[in-house]
XYZ file of C-alpha atoms in Angstrom:
662
model
C -20.120 -23.011 -0.776
C -20.898 -21.269 -4.068
C -20.110 -17.542 -3.752
C -22.418 -16.538 -6.590
C -25.278 -18.685 -5.326
C -24.981 -17.134 -1.865
C -24.950 -13.654 -3.399
C -28.136 -14.508 -5.281
C -29.770 -15.929 -2.148
C -28.929 -12.761 -0.224
C -30.518 -10.695 -3.002
C -33.656 -12.875 -2.989
C -33.944 -12.505 0.785
C -35.013 -8.939 0.025
C -38.321 -10.331 -1.270
C -39.003 -11.898 2.125
C -38.054 -8.625 3.791
C -40.480 -6.707 1.545
C -43.273 -9.198 2.311
C -42.909 -8.864 6.082
C -42.525 -5.114 5.781
C -45.745 -4.850 3.756
C -47.647 -6.934 6.316
C -46.261 -4.737 9.119
C -47.323 -1.544 7.342
C -50.831 -2.913 6.714
C -51.200 -3.866 10.383
C -49.967 -0.461 11.541
C -52.392 1.350 9.218
C -55.240 -0.877 10.423
C -54.387 -0.168 14.061
C -54.135 3.569 13.517
C -57.428 3.493 11.604
C -59.106 1.660 14.515
C -57.809 4.207 17.042
C -58.784 7.092 14.764
C -62.316 5.676 14.387
C -62.688 5.364 18.156
C -61.516 8.958 18.560
C -63.875 10.072 15.783
C -66.801 8.251 17.421
C -65.941 9.713 20.829
C -65.771 13.236 19.405
C -69.065 12.797 17.569
C -70.793 11.383 20.652
C -69.524 14.250 22.839
C -70.741 16.796 20.339
C -74.223 15.219 20.222
C -74.461 15.036 24.011
C -73.404 18.663 24.382
C -76.259 19.927 22.231
C -78.867 17.509 23.622
C -79.208 15.651 20.350
C -81.424 12.691 21.265
C -81.073 10.981 17.877
C -79.732 7.412 18.209
C -75.964 6.978 17.862
C -74.763 4.907 14.944
C -71.253 3.610 14.455
C -69.903 2.484 11.102
C -66.803 0.325 10.822
C -65.890 1.887 7.508
C -65.105 5.537 6.957
C -63.131 6.161 3.733
C -62.013 9.638 4.800
C -60.631 8.498 8.146
C -58.964 5.488 6.488
C -57.370 7.674 3.821
C -55.854 10.057 6.343
C -54.741 7.173 8.573
C -52.986 5.549 5.643
C -51.402 8.802 4.465
C -50.184 9.651 7.966
C -48.801 6.174 8.607
C -47.050 5.922 5.262
C -45.613 9.414 5.653
C -44.070 8.616 9.053
C -42.762 5.213 7.929
C -41.411 6.504 4.615
C -39.722 9.539 6.142
C -38.220 7.398 8.910
C -36.864 4.827 6.462
C -35.528 7.523 4.137
C -33.821 9.308 7.023
C -32.122 6.140 8.276
C -31.132 5.003 4.791
C -29.559 8.389 4.145
C -27.741 8.230 7.479
C -26.334 4.828 6.474
C -25.160 6.038 3.072
C -21.643 6.234 4.495
C -21.560 2.437 4.678
C -20.129 0.371 7.496
C -18.326 3.261 9.166
C -21.674 5.010 9.766
C -22.981 1.928 11.581
C -19.831 1.475 13.659
C -19.747 5.132 14.718
C -23.467 5.155 15.582
C -22.764 2.287 17.993
C -19.893 4.177 19.606
C -17.075 2.586 17.622
C -13.559 4.026 17.530
C -11.507 3.588 14.370
C -8.240 1.772 15.065
C -5.296 3.503 13.423
C -3.501 1.162 11.048
C -0.148 2.176 12.576
C -1.197 1.431 16.159
C 1.399 0.040 18.556
C -1.132 -1.268 21.079
C -0.529 -5.054 21.207
C -4.219 -5.976 21.420
C -5.120 -3.671 18.550
C -2.132 -4.922 16.569
C -3.233 -8.514 17.145
C -6.715 -7.683 15.856
C -5.391 -5.831 12.800
C -3.001 -8.687 12.001
C -5.867 -11.180 12.026
C -7.995 -8.956 9.778
C -5.052 -8.383 7.421
C -4.499 -12.112 7.064
C -8.167 -12.674 6.297
C -8.074 -9.844 3.773
C -5.083 -11.248 1.881
C -6.407 -14.809 1.977
C -9.882 -13.921 0.702
C -8.949 -11.152 -1.735
C -11.265 -8.719 0.090
C -9.928 -5.143 0.386
C -8.605 -4.448 3.863
C -11.652 -3.200 5.813
C -11.460 -0.481 8.404
C -11.450 -1.897 11.926
C -13.357 -0.393 14.862
C -13.441 -1.193 18.554
C -16.480 -0.491 20.742
C -14.695 0.772 23.854
C -17.860 1.301 25.904
C -19.264 -2.196 25.446
C -18.253 -4.655 28.167
C -19.391 -7.931 26.664
C -18.097 -10.039 23.756
C -19.535 -9.309 20.327
C -18.590 -8.227 16.817
C -20.111 -7.338 13.455
C -19.288 -6.539 9.836
C -21.194 -3.834 7.967
C -21.074 -2.080 4.619
C -22.725 -1.730 1.235
C -19.936 -3.693 -0.458
C -16.435 -5.004 0.305
C -15.116 -1.556 -0.700
C -16.646 0.216 2.301
C -16.901 -2.707 4.691
C -15.839 -2.371 8.302
C -15.211 -4.972 10.973
C -15.991 -3.949 14.546
C -15.457 -5.767 17.823
C -16.241 -4.924 21.423
C -13.325 -4.107 23.691
C -13.488 -7.441 25.505
C -13.818 -9.372 22.270
C -10.430 -7.947 21.370
C -8.790 -8.448 24.769
C -10.381 -11.582 26.249
C -10.282 -13.922 23.280
C -7.171 -15.829 22.315
C -5.780 -15.288 18.859
C -7.363 -18.502 17.541
C -10.731 -17.543 19.024
C -10.493 -14.053 17.588
C -9.603 -15.558 14.215
C -12.770 -17.666 14.385
C -14.879 -14.563 15.063
C -13.265 -12.543 12.268
C -13.647 -15.505 9.889
C -17.368 -15.508 10.724
C -17.620 -11.799 9.921
C -15.685 -12.189 6.663
C -18.226 -14.802 5.656
C -20.928 -12.135 5.944
C -18.804 -9.868 3.733
C -18.327 -12.580 1.118
C -21.906 -13.898 1.158
C -23.548 -10.566 0.382
C -25.206 -10.318 3.802
C -23.922 -6.815 4.558
C -25.916 -4.899 1.949
C -29.092 -6.771 2.906
C -28.446 -5.992 6.572
C -28.028 -2.259 5.896
C -31.224 -2.195 3.839
C -32.926 -3.947 6.718
C -31.714 -1.312 9.179
C -33.135 1.472 7.024
C -36.505 -0.202 6.529
C -36.890 -1.274 10.151
C -36.295 2.237 11.394
C -39.381 3.367 9.484
C -41.757 0.883 11.123
C -40.151 1.487 14.536
C -40.616 5.261 14.232
C -44.169 5.288 15.578
C -43.108 3.503 18.772
C -40.182 5.906 19.103
C -42.466 8.934 18.709
C -44.844 7.502 21.319
C -41.977 6.970 23.748
C -40.779 10.565 23.260
C -44.292 11.964 23.803
C -44.714 9.947 27.009
C -41.465 11.324 28.382
C -42.363 14.861 27.349
C -45.796 14.751 28.955
C -44.224 14.491 32.390
C -42.665 17.931 32.032
C -45.862 19.912 31.492
C -47.626 21.806 34.271
C -51.132 21.072 33.013
C -52.368 17.820 34.571
C -55.368 17.508 32.273
C -53.179 18.241 29.280
C -50.593 15.808 30.603
C -53.162 13.038 30.774
C -54.331 13.592 27.206
C -50.760 13.782 25.894
C -49.783 10.699 27.881
C -52.772 8.747 26.524
C -51.878 9.819 22.988
C -48.249 8.802 23.498
C -49.314 5.488 25.036
C -51.552 4.749 22.065
C -48.698 5.468 19.654
C -46.417 3.231 21.707
C -48.970 0.409 21.578
C -49.422 0.878 17.828
C -45.679 1.050 17.405
C -45.323 -2.274 19.219
C -46.702 -3.855 16.068
C -43.737 -2.403 14.220
C -41.392 -3.669 16.946
C -42.919 -7.152 16.682
C -42.542 -7.315 12.918
C -39.120 -5.697 13.102
C -37.846 -8.466 15.362
C -39.601 -11.046 13.188
C -37.874 -9.711 10.078
C -34.490 -9.637 11.812
C -34.916 -13.237 12.945
C -36.164 -14.432 9.548
C -33.339 -12.805 7.631
C -30.382 -13.510 9.898
C -30.767 -16.725 11.913
C -29.983 -19.245 9.177
C -27.182 -17.066 7.840
C -25.418 -17.360 11.201
C -25.058 -21.123 10.832
C -23.641 -20.610 7.342
C -21.172 -17.991 8.613
C -20.045 -20.336 11.406
C -19.492 -23.160 8.929
C -17.588 -20.857 6.581
C -15.365 -19.650 9.417
C -14.439 -23.220 10.366
C -13.838 -24.093 6.714
C -11.664 -20.988 6.330
C -9.541 -21.440 9.461
C -9.742 -25.249 9.745
C -9.940 -24.668 13.480
C -13.394 -25.411 14.923
C -12.040 -25.111 18.459
C -11.228 -21.435 17.864
C -14.812 -20.509 16.986
C -16.185 -22.920 19.588
C -14.010 -21.334 22.272
C -15.202 -17.852 21.337
C -18.863 -18.948 21.501
C -18.251 -20.660 24.855
C -16.783 -17.456 26.259
C -19.794 -15.540 24.948
C -21.996 -17.985 26.847
C -20.017 -17.507 30.035
C -19.486 -13.779 29.800
C -22.376 -12.370 27.735
C -22.857 -10.543 24.434
C -25.363 -7.782 25.276
C -24.718 -4.324 23.782
C -25.995 -1.297 25.683
C -25.915 1.291 22.905
C -29.393 2.798 22.227
C -28.794 1.955 18.562
C -28.150 -1.746 19.252
C -31.766 -2.961 18.695
C -31.764 -1.487 15.173
C -28.570 -3.392 14.364
C -29.339 -6.597 16.252
C -29.205 -8.747 13.122
C -25.625 -7.627 12.371
C -23.952 -8.977 15.478
C -21.810 -12.088 15.926
C -24.055 -13.144 18.810
C -27.360 -11.885 20.140
C -26.763 -8.295 21.253
C -30.228 -7.407 22.522
C -32.602 -8.808 25.119
C -34.553 -11.857 23.965
C -38.319 -11.606 23.678
C -41.112 -14.174 23.308
C -38.908 -16.824 24.994
C -36.289 -16.478 22.302
C -38.654 -17.067 19.382
C -37.780 -13.642 18.006
C -34.062 -13.945 18.728
C -31.879 -12.694 15.898
C -29.437 -15.579 16.390
C -29.746 -19.332 16.947
C -29.200 -20.608 20.510
C -25.536 -20.678 21.487
C -25.535 -24.355 22.390
C -26.774 -25.276 18.907
C -24.094 -23.156 17.255
C -21.339 -24.637 19.423
C -22.392 -28.253 18.853
C -22.665 -27.610 15.111
C -18.919 -26.847 14.961
C -17.732 -28.847 17.987
C -19.786 -32.020 18.651
C -17.455 -32.942 21.547
C -18.405 -29.868 23.611
C -19.198 -30.817 27.219
C -22.017 -28.286 27.549
C -20.128 -26.004 29.946
C -19.516 -22.354 29.086
C -16.199 -20.701 29.878
C -16.628 -18.343 32.813
C -14.356 -15.320 32.588
C -13.334 -13.599 35.782
C -10.122 -11.880 34.775
C -8.566 -9.730 37.467
C -5.887 -7.179 36.718
C -3.044 -9.672 37.145
C -4.640 -12.232 34.839
C -5.457 -9.506 32.312
C -1.809 -8.455 32.347
C -0.730 -12.065 31.816
C -3.126 -12.378 28.888
C -1.757 -9.109 27.513
C 1.783 -10.463 27.707
C 0.793 -13.788 26.125
C -0.784 -11.928 23.218
C 2.414 -9.942 22.695
C 4.538 -13.070 22.911
C 2.285 -14.877 20.459
C 2.551 -12.048 17.936
C 6.330 -11.935 18.296
C 6.550 -15.713 17.911
C 4.603 -15.502 14.665
C 7.120 -13.092 13.177
C 9.554 -15.138 11.048
C 13.328 -14.582 10.907
C 14.549 -11.528 8.911
C 15.090 -13.570 5.728
C 12.590 -16.456 5.852
C 12.479 -19.048 3.156
C 9.217 -17.727 1.755
C 10.829 -14.372 1.014
C 12.763 -16.026 -1.773
C 9.492 -16.911 -3.472
C 8.322 -13.308 -3.205
C 11.357 -11.835 -4.918
C 12.354 -11.900 -8.567
C 15.696 -11.322 -10.266
C 14.941 -7.725 -11.104
C 12.382 -5.016 -11.667
C 11.497 -5.930 -15.237
C 11.061 -9.641 -14.686
C 7.703 -9.393 -12.928
C 6.002 -8.635 -16.234
C 6.782 -12.069 -17.680
C 3.714 -14.092 -18.605
C 5.179 -17.530 -19.189
C 7.117 -18.670 -16.133
C 6.099 -22.332 -15.829
C 6.928 -22.349 -12.106
C 4.284 -19.722 -11.395
C 1.155 -21.392 -12.775
C -2.145 -22.338 -11.258
C -4.475 -24.875 -12.789
C -7.695 -23.325 -14.084
C -10.033 -25.663 -12.263
C -9.156 -24.106 -8.891
C -9.822 -20.494 -9.841
C -13.628 -20.207 -10.026
C -14.508 -22.304 -6.932
C -12.033 -20.257 -4.871
C -13.993 -17.003 -5.347
C -15.565 -16.090 -2.027
C -14.427 -19.454 -0.723
C -10.863 -19.168 0.641
C -9.251 -22.222 2.165
C -6.924 -22.778 5.133
C -4.036 -22.900 2.649
C -4.923 -19.370 1.540
C -4.920 -18.260 5.174
C -1.575 -19.923 5.854
C -0.177 -18.328 2.708
C -1.495 -14.932 3.813
C 0.148 -15.194 7.237
C 3.510 -16.113 5.742
C 3.297 -13.563 2.957
C 2.478 -10.640 5.247
C 5.220 -11.525 7.716
C 7.727 -12.133 4.911
C 7.349 -8.681 3.383
C 10.321 -6.367 3.978
C 9.816 -4.225 7.065
C 9.780 -0.955 5.132
C 6.980 -2.193 2.831
C 4.923 -3.620 5.696
C 5.336 -0.480 7.795
C 4.549 1.801 4.850
C 1.288 -0.058 4.271
C 0.196 0.985 7.773
C 0.961 4.726 7.513
C -1.493 6.823 5.421
C 1.060 9.043 3.630
C 3.645 6.267 3.378
C 0.938 4.072 1.833
C 0.549 6.639 -0.965
C 4.318 6.416 -1.529
C 4.019 2.631 -1.681
C 1.433 2.855 -4.466
C 3.538 5.441 -6.318
C 6.588 3.159 -6.093
C 4.705 0.448 -8.005
C 4.285 2.860 -10.918
C 7.834 4.214 -11.110
C 9.845 3.624 -14.263
C 12.638 1.071 -14.178
C 14.886 3.529 -16.041
C 16.837 6.111 -14.041
C 16.058 9.324 -15.974
C 12.272 8.877 -16.257
C 12.147 7.784 -12.618
C 13.982 10.947 -11.553
C 11.421 13.045 -13.435
C 8.568 11.183 -11.751
C 10.023 11.674 -8.273
C 10.632 15.383 -8.932
C 6.997 15.832 -9.977
C 5.768 13.925 -6.915
C 7.781 16.293 -4.719
C 6.053 19.253 -6.395
C 2.558 17.763 -6.267
C 2.604 16.238 -2.787
C 5.735 16.899 -0.742
C 9.476 16.163 -0.828
C 9.010 13.753 2.089
C 6.584 11.567 0.113
C 8.895 11.680 -2.896
C 11.830 10.570 -0.760
C 9.770 7.757 0.752
C 8.706 6.639 -2.727
C 12.342 6.514 -3.837
C 13.310 4.586 -0.694
C 10.573 1.995 -1.279
C 11.276 1.484 -4.976
C 14.230 -0.955 -4.663
C 12.218 -3.453 -2.603
C 8.967 -2.893 -4.510
C 10.718 -3.468 -7.843
C 11.942 -6.869 -6.658
C 8.570 -8.115 -5.523
C 6.912 -10.749 -7.694
C 3.746 -9.846 -9.594
C 1.526 -12.044 -7.431
C 2.327 -9.922 -4.373
C 1.138 -6.625 -5.867
C -2.562 -7.108 -5.135
C -2.036 -8.220 -1.511
C 0.163 -5.158 -0.918
C -2.448 -2.860 -2.480
C -5.166 -4.452 -0.339
C -3.066 -4.000 2.804
C -2.428 -0.342 1.971
C -6.125 0.393 1.418
C -6.799 0.394 5.164
C -4.277 3.191 5.717
C -5.292 5.060 2.550
C -8.880 5.244 3.833
C -7.530 7.314 6.734
C -6.304 10.110 4.454
C -8.064 13.445 4.687
C -10.299 14.498 1.798
C -7.697 16.968 0.501
C -4.908 14.379 0.792
C -6.985 11.885 -1.161
C -7.625 14.372 -3.976
C -3.886 15.083 -4.281
C -3.144 11.363 -4.175
C -5.761 10.646 -6.829
C -4.492 13.381 -9.157
C -0.874 12.247 -8.759
C -1.847 8.632 -9.358
C -3.537 9.559 -12.642
C -0.480 11.610 -13.654
C 1.884 8.704 -12.968
C -0.270 6.269 -14.937
C -0.273 8.640 -17.921
C 3.382 9.676 -17.558
C 4.673 7.838 -20.630
C 1.597 8.558 -22.747
C 0.294 5.001 -22.594
C -1.421 2.864 -19.986
C -0.719 -0.837 -19.717
C -3.124 -3.295 -18.105
C -1.248 -3.381 -14.796
C -1.342 0.416 -14.482
C -5.014 0.422 -15.402
C -6.081 -2.225 -12.885
C -3.982 -0.666 -10.111
C -5.616 2.705 -10.661
C -9.054 1.093 -11.042
C -8.797 -0.891 -7.822
C -7.442 1.991 -5.757
C -9.990 4.499 -7.039
C -12.939 2.115 -6.778
C -12.232 1.157 -3.191
C -11.236 4.609 -1.951
C -13.466 7.089 -3.787
C -16.710 6.113 -1.940
C -15.011 7.053 1.346
C -14.363 10.637 0.186
C -17.048 11.317 -2.416
C -20.779 10.713 -2.614
C -20.877 7.690 -4.879
C -23.856 5.359 -4.908
C -22.937 1.688 -4.627
C -23.695 -0.289 -7.790
C -27.009 -2.123 -7.874
C -28.112 -4.985 -10.081
C -29.479 -3.595 -13.346
C -28.893 -6.489 -15.731
C -30.496 -9.897 -15.244
C -29.753 -11.097 -18.766
C -26.371 -11.311 -20.461
C -27.787 -10.208 -23.822
C -27.292 -6.420 -23.368
C -23.812 -7.078 -21.956
C -22.388 -9.362 -24.638
C -20.404 -6.554 -26.274
C -18.904 -5.579 -22.903
C -17.989 -9.189 -22.217
C -16.345 -9.434 -25.644
C -14.136 -6.429 -24.811
C -12.959 -8.033 -21.578
C -12.339 -11.457 -23.101
C -10.480 -9.903 -26.045
C -8.198 -7.879 -23.761
C -7.268 -11.034 -21.852
C -6.894 -13.056 -25.053
C -4.255 -10.682 -26.395
C -2.180 -11.570 -23.347
C -1.563 -14.816 -25.187
C 0.525 -13.446 -28.031
C 0.795 -16.890 -29.646
C -2.866 -17.239 -30.601
C -5.351 -14.671 -29.325
C -8.204 -16.103 -31.399
C -7.732 -19.598 -29.987
C -7.630 -18.204 -26.433
C -10.805 -16.184 -27.044
C -12.586 -19.177 -28.546
C -11.599 -21.304 -25.562
C -13.375 -18.999 -23.142
C -16.333 -17.611 -25.111
C -18.643 -20.668 -24.735
C -18.468 -20.389 -20.933
C -20.279 -17.045 -21.093
C -23.367 -19.071 -22.045
C -24.724 -16.281 -24.195
C -27.818 -17.072 -26.292
C -26.645 -14.568 -28.911
C -23.099 -15.041 -30.225
C -23.284 -12.416 -32.977
C -21.606 -9.791 -30.723
C -19.328 -12.286 -29.020
C -16.371 -11.928 -31.360
C -12.686 -11.178 -30.788
C -12.256 -7.411 -30.969
C -9.389 -5.751 -32.768
C -6.558 -4.935 -30.409
C -7.277 -1.201 -30.748
C -10.913 -1.703 -29.714
C -10.250 -3.383 -26.376
C -7.923 -0.864 -24.751
C -8.129 0.461 -21.218
C -10.866 3.008 -22.028
C -13.085 0.308 -23.499
C -12.275 -2.036 -20.592
C -13.167 0.692 -18.104
C -16.553 1.316 -19.731
C -17.244 -2.416 -19.900
C -16.402 -3.020 -16.227
C -18.580 -0.096 -15.137
C -21.558 -1.808 -16.787
C -20.666 -5.375 -15.867
C -20.458 -4.573 -12.162
C -24.235 -4.023 -12.353
C -24.858 -7.563 -13.621
C -26.636 -10.271 -11.628
C -24.380 -12.779 -9.790
C -24.927 -15.606 -12.284
C -23.822 -13.394 -15.194
C -20.648 -12.462 -13.298
C -20.019 -16.125 -12.560
C -20.242 -17.065 -16.224
C -18.096 -14.090 -17.257
C -15.314 -14.913 -14.792
C -15.499 -18.554 -15.838
C -15.025 -17.438 -19.445
C -12.114 -15.168 -18.450
C -10.426 -18.046 -16.606
C -10.629 -20.253 -19.677
C -9.318 -17.478 -21.927
C -6.165 -16.874 -19.905
C -5.829 -20.585 -19.205
C -6.373 -21.755 -22.771
C -3.231 -23.877 -22.469
C -4.485 -25.488 -19.258
C -2.787 -23.168 -16.771
C -2.646 -19.541 -15.685
C 0.654 -17.678 -15.559
C 1.517 -15.473 -12.589
C 0.841 -12.091 -14.192
C -2.295 -13.395 -15.860
C -3.546 -14.635 -12.496
C -3.121 -11.199 -10.941
C -4.873 -9.482 -13.870
C -7.687 -11.986 -13.554
C -7.943 -11.266 -9.808
C -7.973 -7.548 -10.532
C -10.844 -7.874 -13.011
C -12.751 -10.064 -10.546
C -12.164 -7.482 -7.814
C -13.710 -4.706 -9.915
C -16.795 -6.912 -10.309
C -17.096 -7.301 -6.510
C -16.053 -10.955 -6.762
C -12.994 -11.245 -4.490
C -10.627 -13.968 -5.667
C -8.020 -15.445 -3.296
C -4.337 -15.481 -4.292
C -3.146 -17.937 -6.911
C -1.373 -20.540 -4.797
C 1.282 -22.896 -5.986
C 0.408 -25.153 -3.035
C -3.045 -25.973 -4.376
C -1.804 -27.570 -7.547
C -2.262 -31.301 -7.716
């Protein structure tokens, strides 16, 4: 699966959405015009009859004035409805989850079922390079379903129904979450949110008709009730056109993507029986959601969450039996019937706890040795031959994590020292964890930093930062990004005022010594980019550049910054990567002086490059890979810088694994 190709396909799906939407609007206007003409003719005929006008009645099919007002009225309702819903969804995935009755799971929860779910999501996050999404549970929904929503990986959420969390085994739950992560990686989420906003507009007329019908029953005027009821019924009938096209659009946009997400989940987990088991339990138990908002979000769900219409032709998801046989050809055709009584539920609860405890490795597992270095300063080395990844694996891995990445993620998370892992789950302790990564290795400067943190935030956070520093300073460079990603889930649960203090202190720490190195820059960039949209009104980036030509200078800045990481021959490293940008104009594609590719220039370049089309990003990352791997391999610190740059371009890159060398 090509991540960039799937991103481009998701973007092009918008054209199909616009086509269906335009047809729906035209049909609605035509229907309203027809009803308006009938009303106009009826009013004219009544007026003539009242005054004994014996002139013959004529009826014209075309009345420009009536058509104009019908079109204006229809477009006004549809546009206002779409604008309202789009604005309501500006908060990203959390707005969708909360509208469906979702409850945010605290990252420090001790509930075994919730902990199991968070552990699975954390593993997927580390393995794929996607920032840890917020996780919601729909407590009021009885059946098995799930969804992922958001404008981008930065504000994505994963939500599951209560029984999806409690009645699926860990392997089955992993299959479901892998399916949802595929939607995050394939660019489906943004398209789905756009679809929700647009659909609401064409469904508004039916909604208004339904409200009028209900309201007409409360009036004391029978004649008035009849007229109001007829008007409401007409709007409901007209609105049914919008409902029809809405379901058609949902089916057209989402059905084929579900097969792709299933295949990606199996490829990710290498466990088709997990996903197959989850789908079989859906077949035996059900997936219907009862929230009034569920029809608007039907195309988001793991399985069909609304009642089928037109014998399933308008279903938002493929038939369950087809999905199961696609991943498990040996399926016997029987769904798993779930009739869990309290005793069996308790047994399942205990098995989940036991499974989670069994997964926890001994206090000092073998993998921990690979996570630690000899000392705080050694993680900045760029030339450790034991920590290299061949360049050919880097680009295909973007948006396409493998089972080895997932296995690595499980071991890495469980191998982290308890104080680091626990800190990543507590909002304020997570801020201390980030601060600890920026502390000086020298005693006196570090004391000054901790004193200032105590003044800016609190003595407790300063003490926690100091307590975390010894373990953080020993962690290898390749573990920094996974730790940051894990902490993002807790950091998103800060209050607005806490975030502002955290942000200000982070900037102060980065600038403490008067200079900013690349690690400090990318840490600050990643944290700010993924957190700021949760606390400030920041529009998600949209594609503005479809040609690399206006971005060549920005690309040159990025390639130059990476080239200077190779102190032996920056020019040779730059020249090794530049051709992969595939720029038609090489006049601007030259190695910049070291003073002209600093963090300020990199920041400006990344802010523009994030608005590039997927193919441009693909070529740029390919060029970056060949710059840092000019000698045929990528060193550990280079790999993490490369992942950080890819992250800022919304191209999540899995960890650099030693196991995938061959």
